[in-house]
Coordinates of C-alpha atoms and ligand atoms in Angstrom, one line a residue:
X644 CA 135.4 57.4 28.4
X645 CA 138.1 60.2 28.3
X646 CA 140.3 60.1 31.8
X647 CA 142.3 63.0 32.2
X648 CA 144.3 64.0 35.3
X649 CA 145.9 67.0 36.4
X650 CA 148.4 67.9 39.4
X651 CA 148.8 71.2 42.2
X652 CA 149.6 72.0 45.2
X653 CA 146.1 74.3 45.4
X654 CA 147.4 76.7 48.2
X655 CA 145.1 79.8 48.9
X656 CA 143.0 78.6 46.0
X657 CA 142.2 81.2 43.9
X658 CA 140.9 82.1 40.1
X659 CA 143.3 80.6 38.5
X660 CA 143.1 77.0 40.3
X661 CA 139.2 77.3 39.7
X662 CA 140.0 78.1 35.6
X663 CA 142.4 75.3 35.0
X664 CA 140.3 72.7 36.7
X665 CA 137.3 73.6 34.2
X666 CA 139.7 73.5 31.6
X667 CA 140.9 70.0 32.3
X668 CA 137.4 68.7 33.4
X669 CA 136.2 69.7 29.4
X670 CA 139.3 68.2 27.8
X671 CA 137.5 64.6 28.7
X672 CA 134.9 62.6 30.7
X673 CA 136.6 62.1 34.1
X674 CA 138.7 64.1 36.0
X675 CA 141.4 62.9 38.6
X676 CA 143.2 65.7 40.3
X677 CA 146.4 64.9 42.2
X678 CA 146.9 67.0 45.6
X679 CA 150.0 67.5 46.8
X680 CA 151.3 66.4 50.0
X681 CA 153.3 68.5 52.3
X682 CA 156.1 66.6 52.6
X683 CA 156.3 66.6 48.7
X684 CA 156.4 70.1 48.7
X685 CA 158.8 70.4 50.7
X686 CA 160.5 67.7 48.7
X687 CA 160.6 69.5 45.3
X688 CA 161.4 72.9 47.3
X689 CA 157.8 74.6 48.4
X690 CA 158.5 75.5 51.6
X691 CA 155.4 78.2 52.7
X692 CA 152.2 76.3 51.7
X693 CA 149.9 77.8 53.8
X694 CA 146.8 75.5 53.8
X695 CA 146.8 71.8 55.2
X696 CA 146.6 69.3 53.0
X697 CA 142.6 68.5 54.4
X698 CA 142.2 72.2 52.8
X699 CA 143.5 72.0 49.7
X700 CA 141.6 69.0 48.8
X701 CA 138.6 70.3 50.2
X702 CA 138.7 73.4 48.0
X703 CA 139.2 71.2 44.7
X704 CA 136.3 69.4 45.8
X705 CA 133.9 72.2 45.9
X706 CA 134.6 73.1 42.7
X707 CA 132.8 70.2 41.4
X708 CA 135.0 69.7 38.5
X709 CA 137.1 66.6 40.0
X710 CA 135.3 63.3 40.0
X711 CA 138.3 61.7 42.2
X712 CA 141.3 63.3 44.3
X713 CA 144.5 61.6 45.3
X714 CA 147.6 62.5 46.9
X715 CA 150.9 62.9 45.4
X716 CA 153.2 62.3 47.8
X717 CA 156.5 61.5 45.3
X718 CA 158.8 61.9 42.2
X719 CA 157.6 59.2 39.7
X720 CA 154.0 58.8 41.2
X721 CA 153.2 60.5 37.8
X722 CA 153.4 58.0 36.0
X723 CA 152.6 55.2 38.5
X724 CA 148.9 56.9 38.5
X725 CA 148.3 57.4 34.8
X726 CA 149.0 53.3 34.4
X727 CA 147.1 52.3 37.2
X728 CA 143.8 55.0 36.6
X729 CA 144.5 54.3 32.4
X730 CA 144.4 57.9 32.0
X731 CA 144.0 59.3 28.6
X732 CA 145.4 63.1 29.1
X733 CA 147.7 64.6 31.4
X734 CA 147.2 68.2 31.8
X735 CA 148.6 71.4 33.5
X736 CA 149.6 74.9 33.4
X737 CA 151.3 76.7 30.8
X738 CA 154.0 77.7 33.5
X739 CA 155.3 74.1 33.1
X740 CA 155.5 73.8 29.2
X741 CA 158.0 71.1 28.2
X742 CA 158.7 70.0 31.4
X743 CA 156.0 66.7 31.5
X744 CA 156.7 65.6 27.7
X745 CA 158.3 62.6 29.1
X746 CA 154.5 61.4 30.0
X747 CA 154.0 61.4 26.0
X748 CA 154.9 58.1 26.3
X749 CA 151.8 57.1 28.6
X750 CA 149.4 59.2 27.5
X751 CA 148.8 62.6 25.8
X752 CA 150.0 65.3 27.0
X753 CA 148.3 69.0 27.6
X754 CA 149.8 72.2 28.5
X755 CA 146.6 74.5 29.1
X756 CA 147.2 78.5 29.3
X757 CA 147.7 80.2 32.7
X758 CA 145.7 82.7 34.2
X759 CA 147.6 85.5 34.3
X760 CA 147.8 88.0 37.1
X761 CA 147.3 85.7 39.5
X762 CA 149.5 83.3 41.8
X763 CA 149.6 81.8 45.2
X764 CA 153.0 83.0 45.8
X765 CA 151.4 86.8 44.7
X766 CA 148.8 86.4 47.4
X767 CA 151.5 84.9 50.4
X768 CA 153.6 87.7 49.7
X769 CA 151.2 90.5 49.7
X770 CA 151.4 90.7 54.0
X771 CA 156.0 89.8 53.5
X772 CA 157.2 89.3 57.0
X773 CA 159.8 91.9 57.2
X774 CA 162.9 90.5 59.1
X775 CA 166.2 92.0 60.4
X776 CA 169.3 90.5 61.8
X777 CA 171.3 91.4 64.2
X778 CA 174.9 90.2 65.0
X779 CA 177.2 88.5 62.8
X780 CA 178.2 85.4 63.6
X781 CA 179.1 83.0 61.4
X782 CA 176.2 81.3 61.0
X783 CA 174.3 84.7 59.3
X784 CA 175.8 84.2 55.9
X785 CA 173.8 80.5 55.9
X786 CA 170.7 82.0 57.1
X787 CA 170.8 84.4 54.5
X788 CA 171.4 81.8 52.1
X789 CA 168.2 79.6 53.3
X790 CA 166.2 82.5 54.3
X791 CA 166.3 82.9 50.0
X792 CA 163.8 79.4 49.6
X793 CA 161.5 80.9 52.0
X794 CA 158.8 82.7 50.4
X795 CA 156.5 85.5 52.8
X796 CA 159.9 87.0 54.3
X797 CA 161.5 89.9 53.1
X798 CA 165.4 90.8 54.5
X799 CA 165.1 94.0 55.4
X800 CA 168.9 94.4 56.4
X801 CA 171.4 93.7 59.1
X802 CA 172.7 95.3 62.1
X803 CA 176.2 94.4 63.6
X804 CA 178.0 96.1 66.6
X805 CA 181.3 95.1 64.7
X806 CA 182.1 97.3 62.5
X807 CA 185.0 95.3 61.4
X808 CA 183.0 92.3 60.3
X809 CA 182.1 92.3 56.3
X810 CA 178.3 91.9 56.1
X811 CA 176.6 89.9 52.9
X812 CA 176.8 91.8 49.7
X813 CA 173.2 93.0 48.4
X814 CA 172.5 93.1 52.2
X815 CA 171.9 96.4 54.2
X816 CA 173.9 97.6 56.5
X817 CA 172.2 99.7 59.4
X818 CA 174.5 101.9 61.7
X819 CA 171.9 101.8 64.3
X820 CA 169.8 99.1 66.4
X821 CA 167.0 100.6 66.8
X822 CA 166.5 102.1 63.1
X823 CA 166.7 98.2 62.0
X824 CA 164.5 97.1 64.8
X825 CA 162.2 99.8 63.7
X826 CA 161.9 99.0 60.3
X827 CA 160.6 95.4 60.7
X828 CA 158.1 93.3 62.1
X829 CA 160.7 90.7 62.9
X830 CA 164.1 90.3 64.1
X831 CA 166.6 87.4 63.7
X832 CA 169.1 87.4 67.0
X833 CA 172.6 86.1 66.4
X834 CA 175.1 87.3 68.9
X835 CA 176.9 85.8 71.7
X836 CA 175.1 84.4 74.2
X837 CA 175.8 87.3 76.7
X838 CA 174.7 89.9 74.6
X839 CA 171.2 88.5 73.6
X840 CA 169.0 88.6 76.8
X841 CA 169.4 92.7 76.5
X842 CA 169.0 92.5 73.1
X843 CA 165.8 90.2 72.8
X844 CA 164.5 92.5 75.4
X845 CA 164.9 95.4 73.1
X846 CA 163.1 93.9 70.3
X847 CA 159.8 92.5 72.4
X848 CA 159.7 96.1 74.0
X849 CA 159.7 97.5 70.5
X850 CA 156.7 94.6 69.6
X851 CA 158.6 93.0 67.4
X852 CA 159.0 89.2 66.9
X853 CA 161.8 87.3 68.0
X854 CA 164.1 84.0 66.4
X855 CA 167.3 83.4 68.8
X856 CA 170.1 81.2 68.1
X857 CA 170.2 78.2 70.0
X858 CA 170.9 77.6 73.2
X859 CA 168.2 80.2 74.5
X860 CA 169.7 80.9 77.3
X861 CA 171.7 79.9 80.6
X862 CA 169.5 81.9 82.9
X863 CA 166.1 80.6 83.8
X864 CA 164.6 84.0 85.5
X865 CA 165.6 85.7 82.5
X866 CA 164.6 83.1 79.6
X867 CA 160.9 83.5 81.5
X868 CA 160.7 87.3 81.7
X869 CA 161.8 87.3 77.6
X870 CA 159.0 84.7 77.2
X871 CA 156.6 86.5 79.7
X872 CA 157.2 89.5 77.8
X873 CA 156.6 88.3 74.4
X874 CA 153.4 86.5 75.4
X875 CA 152.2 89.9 77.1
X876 CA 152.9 91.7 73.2
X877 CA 151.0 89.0 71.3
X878 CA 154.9 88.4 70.1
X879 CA 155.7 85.1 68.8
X880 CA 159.6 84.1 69.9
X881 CA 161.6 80.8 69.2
X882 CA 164.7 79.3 69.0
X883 CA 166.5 78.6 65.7
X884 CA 167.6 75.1 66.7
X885 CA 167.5 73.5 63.4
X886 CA 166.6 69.7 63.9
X887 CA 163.6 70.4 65.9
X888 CA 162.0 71.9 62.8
X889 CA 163.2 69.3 60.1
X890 CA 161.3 66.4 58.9
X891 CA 163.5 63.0 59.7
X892 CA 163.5 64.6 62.9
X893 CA 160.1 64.5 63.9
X894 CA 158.6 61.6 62.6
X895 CA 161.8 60.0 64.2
X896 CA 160.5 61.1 67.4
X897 CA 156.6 59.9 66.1
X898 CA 157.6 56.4 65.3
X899 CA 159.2 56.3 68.6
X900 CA 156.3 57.4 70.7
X901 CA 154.1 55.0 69.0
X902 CA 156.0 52.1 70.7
X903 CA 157.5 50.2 67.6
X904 CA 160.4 50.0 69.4
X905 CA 158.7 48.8 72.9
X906 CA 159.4 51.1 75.8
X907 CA 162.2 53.9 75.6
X908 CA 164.7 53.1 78.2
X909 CA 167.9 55.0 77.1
X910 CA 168.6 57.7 74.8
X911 CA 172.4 58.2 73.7
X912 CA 173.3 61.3 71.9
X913 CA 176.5 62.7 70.2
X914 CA 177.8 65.9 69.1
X915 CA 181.2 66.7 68.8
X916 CA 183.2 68.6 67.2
X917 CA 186.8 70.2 66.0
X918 CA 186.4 73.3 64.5
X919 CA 189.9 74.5 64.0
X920 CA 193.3 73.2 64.3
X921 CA 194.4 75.4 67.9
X922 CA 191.8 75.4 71.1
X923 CA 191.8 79.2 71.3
X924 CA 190.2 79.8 67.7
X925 CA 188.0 76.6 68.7
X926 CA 186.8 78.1 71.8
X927 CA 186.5 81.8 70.2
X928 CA 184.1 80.6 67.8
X929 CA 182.2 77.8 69.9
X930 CA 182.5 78.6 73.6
X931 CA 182.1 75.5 75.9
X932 CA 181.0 72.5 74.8
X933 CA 177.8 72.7 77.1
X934 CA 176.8 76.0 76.0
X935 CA 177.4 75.8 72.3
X936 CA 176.3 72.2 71.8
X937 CA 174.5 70.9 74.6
X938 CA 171.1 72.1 73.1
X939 CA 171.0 69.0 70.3
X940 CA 171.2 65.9 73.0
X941 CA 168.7 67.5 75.0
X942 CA 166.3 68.3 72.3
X943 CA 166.0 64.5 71.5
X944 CA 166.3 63.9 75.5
X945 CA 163.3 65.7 76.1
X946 CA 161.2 64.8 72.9
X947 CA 162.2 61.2 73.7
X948 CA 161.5 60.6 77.2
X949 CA 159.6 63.9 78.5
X950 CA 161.1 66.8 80.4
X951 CA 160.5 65.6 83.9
X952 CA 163.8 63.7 85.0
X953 CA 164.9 62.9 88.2
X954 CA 168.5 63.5 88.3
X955 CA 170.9 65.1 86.0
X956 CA 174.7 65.1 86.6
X957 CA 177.2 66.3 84.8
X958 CA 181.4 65.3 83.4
X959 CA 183.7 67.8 82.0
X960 CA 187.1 67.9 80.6
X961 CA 188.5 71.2 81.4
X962 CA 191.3 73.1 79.0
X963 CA 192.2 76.8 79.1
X964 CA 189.3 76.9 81.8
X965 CA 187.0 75.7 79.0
X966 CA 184.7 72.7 79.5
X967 CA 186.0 71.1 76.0
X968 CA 184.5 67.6 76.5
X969 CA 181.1 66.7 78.4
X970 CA 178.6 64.2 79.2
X971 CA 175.3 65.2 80.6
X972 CA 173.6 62.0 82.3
X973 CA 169.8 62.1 83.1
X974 CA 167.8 59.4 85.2
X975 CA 163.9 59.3 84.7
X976 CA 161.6 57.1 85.9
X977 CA 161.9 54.2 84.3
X978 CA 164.7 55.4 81.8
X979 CA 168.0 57.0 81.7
X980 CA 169.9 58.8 79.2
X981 CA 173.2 60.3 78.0
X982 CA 174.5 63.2 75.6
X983 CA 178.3 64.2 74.8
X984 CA 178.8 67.2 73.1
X985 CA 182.9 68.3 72.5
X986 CA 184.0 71.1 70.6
X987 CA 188.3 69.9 70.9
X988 CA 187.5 66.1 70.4
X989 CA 185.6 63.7 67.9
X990 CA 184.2 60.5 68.3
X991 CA 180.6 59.0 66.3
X992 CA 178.3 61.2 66.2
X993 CA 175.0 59.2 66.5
X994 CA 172.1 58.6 68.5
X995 CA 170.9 55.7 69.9
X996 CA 166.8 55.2 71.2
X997 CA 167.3 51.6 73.4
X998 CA 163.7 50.2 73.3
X999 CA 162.4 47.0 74.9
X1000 CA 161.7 45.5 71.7
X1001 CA 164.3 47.0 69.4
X1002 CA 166.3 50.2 68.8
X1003 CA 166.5 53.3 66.2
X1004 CA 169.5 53.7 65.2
X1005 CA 170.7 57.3 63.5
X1006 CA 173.8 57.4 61.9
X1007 CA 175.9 60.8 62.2
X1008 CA 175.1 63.7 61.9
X1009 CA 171.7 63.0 63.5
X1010 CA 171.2 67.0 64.3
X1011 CA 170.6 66.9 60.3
X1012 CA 168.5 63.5 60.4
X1013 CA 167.9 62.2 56.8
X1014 CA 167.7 58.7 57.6
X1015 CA 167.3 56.7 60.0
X1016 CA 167.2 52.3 61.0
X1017 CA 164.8 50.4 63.3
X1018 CA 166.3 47.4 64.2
X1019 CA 165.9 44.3 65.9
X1020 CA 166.9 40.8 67.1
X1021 CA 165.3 39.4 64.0
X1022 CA 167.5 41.3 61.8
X1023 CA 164.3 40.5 58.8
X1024 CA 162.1 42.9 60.8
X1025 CA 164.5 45.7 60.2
X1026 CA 163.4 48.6 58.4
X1027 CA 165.0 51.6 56.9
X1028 CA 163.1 55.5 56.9
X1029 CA 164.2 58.3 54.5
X1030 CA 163.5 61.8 54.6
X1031 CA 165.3 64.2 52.5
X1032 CA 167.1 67.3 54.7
X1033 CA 167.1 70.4 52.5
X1034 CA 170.2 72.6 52.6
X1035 CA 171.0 73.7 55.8
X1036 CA 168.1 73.0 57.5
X1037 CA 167.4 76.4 59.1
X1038 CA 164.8 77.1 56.3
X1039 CA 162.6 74.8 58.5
X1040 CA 162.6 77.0 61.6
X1041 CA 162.2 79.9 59.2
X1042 CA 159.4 78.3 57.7
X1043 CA 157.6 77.7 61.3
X1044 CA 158.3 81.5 62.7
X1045 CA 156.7 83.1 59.6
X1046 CA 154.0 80.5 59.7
X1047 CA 153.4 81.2 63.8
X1048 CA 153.7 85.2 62.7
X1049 CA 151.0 84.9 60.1
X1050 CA 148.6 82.8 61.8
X1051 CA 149.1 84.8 65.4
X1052 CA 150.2 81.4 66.9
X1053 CA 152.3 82.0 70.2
X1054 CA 153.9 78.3 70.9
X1055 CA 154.6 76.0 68.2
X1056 CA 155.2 71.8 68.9
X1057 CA 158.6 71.5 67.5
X1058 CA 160.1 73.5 70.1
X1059 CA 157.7 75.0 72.9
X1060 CA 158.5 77.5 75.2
X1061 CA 158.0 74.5 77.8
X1062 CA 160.8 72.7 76.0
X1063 CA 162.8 75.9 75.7
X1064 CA 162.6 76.7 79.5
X1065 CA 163.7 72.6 79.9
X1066 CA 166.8 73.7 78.0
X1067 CA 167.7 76.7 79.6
X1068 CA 167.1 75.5 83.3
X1069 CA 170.1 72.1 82.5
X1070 CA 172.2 74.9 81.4
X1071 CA 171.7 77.4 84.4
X1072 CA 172.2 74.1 86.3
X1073 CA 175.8 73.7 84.4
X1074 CA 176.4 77.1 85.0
X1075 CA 176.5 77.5 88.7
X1076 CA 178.4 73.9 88.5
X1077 CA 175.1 72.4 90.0
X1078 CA 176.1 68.1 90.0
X1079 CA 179.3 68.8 87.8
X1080 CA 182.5 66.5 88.3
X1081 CA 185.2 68.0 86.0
X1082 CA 187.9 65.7 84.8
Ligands
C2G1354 N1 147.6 77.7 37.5 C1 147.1 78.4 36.5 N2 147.0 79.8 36.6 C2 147.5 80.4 37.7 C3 148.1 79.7 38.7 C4 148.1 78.3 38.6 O1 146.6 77.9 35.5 N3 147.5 81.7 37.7 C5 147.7 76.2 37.4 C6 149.1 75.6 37.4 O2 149.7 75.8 36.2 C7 148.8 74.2 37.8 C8 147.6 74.3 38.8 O3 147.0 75.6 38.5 O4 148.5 73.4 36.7 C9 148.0 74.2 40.2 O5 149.0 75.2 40.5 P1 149.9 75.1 41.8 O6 149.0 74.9 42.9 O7 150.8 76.2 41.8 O8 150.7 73.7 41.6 P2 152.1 73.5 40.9 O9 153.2 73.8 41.8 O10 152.1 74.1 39.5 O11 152.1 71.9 40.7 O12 153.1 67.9 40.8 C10 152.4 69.1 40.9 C11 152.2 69.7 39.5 O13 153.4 69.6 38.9 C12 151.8 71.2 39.5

């Protein structure tokens, strides 16, 4: 008997899946045909596969050409699977000629003709997103830069009210808001915190969809109208806080809620930084260290332990009238926890899940979680968790706001509008100096 296996991802299954399939099936007896994961995807850089996994497979299937389907979930498996099946041919499309010779060694190796005219990535970017920015901070020239791995999305330009800040080469300038606006179905908001509430409001009027810059706000009446509003369009709008969208992240946060650690009674989280050498430039560029920072602790607060704390109180360390140093301390029932963010001071940044059986420990920077420990008092039970962190992470939330767009999903899990309205309402509390001691 003839074994032959073959590999895809299978998204939006089309023509040319169905023809290479048939083409491996004849080349033996048996065919094994190796589904993707999504985390492997994401792995070797496929960012916008539409279907689930469950899909995918289920579309091979009714093919009838595959007489088994696994998963490939990582680099190497390759060859793990063509030992352990004793497969006789590898096969695949033409557009990877060259690349699998190295299975020559286990097995032959075929490189069957692609269909031509065909392609998932052809029929994701028939309906492109089209997306604007407006504002120029900083922070635009690395969105730019990850917005180029996500497929679905087109740049249509950029709008900034300075017109002494240098915008991207190869990326549109528009003199005008509301030409921009106009000319997408989605807008990217990066401007200072004061500015955006108008702004976003200027978008959803104009039904289009909205990503913000974390933090979303310091205004709770205001963070619900926006949300209000967009949910009265159909308009999908999130936060561009980059850890709640990245892998380590959330199966940190799974592992923990499945009590391998025992019961979560603290959470301890760190972000600090020193941007530049003189506090005014630090402050220019970061604003407090509340406002500009205090988003990451929460986030892990909230996923942690729930949004419905007791008590939150609140230590600054005040220079040029800026809070440059702060520690926000929650009590819940039956926990407590703690985040410092500084923007003029540096100590580990970490995070620490205290369980009654054990902790998790996450070495800095957490906010861009690759790995992560679980550890015990038997130091033999420890184990170690890996996921990879792909640039600069903000192709994930990218990722999730075309996905929510193209599906006409209004909330997504990694960061709901419950969990945005969380964050917003500690800050307004900050804000009006609610349970602040300054120091
Ligand atoms: N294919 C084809 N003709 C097309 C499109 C795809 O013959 N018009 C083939 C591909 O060459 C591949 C299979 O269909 O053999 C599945 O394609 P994808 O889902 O795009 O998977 P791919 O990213 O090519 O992954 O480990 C995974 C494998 O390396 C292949």
């Amino acid at each position: 008997m003839t074994k032959v296996i073959t590999y895809g991802t299978f998204d939006l299954f089309h023509e040319g899946h169905y023809k290479l399939l048939e083409r491996a099936k004849a080349l033996g007896d048996y065919l094994i045909v190796g589904v993707t994961s999504d985390y492997f995807d994401k792995c070797r850089g496929k960012f916008n596969v539409h279907d689930s996994l469950m899909t995918r497979v289920k579309n091979v299937e009714k093919t009838g050409f595959a007489d088994e389907i696994i998963v490939e979930e990582y680099f190497g498996q390759k060859i793990d699977d063509i030992k352990s099946y004793d497969v006789d041919i590898f096969t695949v499309g033409s557009d990877w000629i060259g690349f699998f010779d190295y299975l020559g060694e286990y097995c032959k190796v075929v490189y069957l003709e692609r269909t031509k005219g065909i392609s998932s990535t052809e029929i994701r970017n028939a309906n492109n997103v089209k997306l604007g920015i407006i504002g120029n901070e900083d922070i635009v020239k690395r969105f730019v830069q990850e917005l180029a791995c996500v497929s679905s999305c087109e740049l249509i330009g950029i709008y900034c009210n300075d017109e002494d800040k240098t915008i991207l080469p190869n990326v549109t300038r528009f003199n005008y808001m509301d030409k921009l606006i106009e000319n997408c179905d989605a807008v990217y908001v990066n401007l200072p915190l004061s500015e955006r509430y108008a702004v976003i409001k200027n978008v959803l009027l104009s039904g289009k969809h909205v990503l913000t810059e974390f933090p979303f706000g310091d205004d709770l009446d205001k963070a619900k109208e926006l949300i209000e509003l967009a949910d009265s369009k159909n308009l999908v709008i999130m936060e561009g806080l980059k850890t709640a969208y990245c892998p380590a992240f959330n199966k940190l946060i799974s592992i923990a809620k499945s009590g391998l650690v025992g019961n979560i009674i603290n959470v301890e989280a760190k972000f600090t930084q020193i941007l530049a050498d003189d506090l005014d430039t630090q402050i220019k560029i970061a604003g407090g260290s509340v406002v500009s920072l205090g988003a990451y602790p929460l986030l892990a607060i909230f996923k942690l332990l729930g949004n419905d704390y007791t008590e939150v109180k609140f230590y600054s360390r005040i220079e040029n009238g800026v809070d440059t140093y702060s520690k926000i301390d929650f009590s819940f029932d039956g926990a407590i926890a703690s985040g410092i963010v500084a923007i003029n001071a540096k100590s580990e940044g970490d995070l620490v899940v205290t369980g009654t059986k054990g902790y998790i420990y996450v070495p800095a920077p957490w906010w861009k979680t690759e790995y992560f420990e679980l550890r015990y008092e038997d130091i033999n039970k420890n184990s170690k968790y890996f996921y990879k962190f792909e640039g600069e992470g903000l192709r994930y939330g990218i990722v999730e706001f075309i996905k929510c767009i193209k599906d006409g999903k209004k909330n997504n899990m990694f960061l709901s509008k419950e969990d945005i309205l969380s964050e917003v309402a500690v800050l307004e509390r900050y804000k009006n100096s609610t349970d602040v001691k300054y120091f």
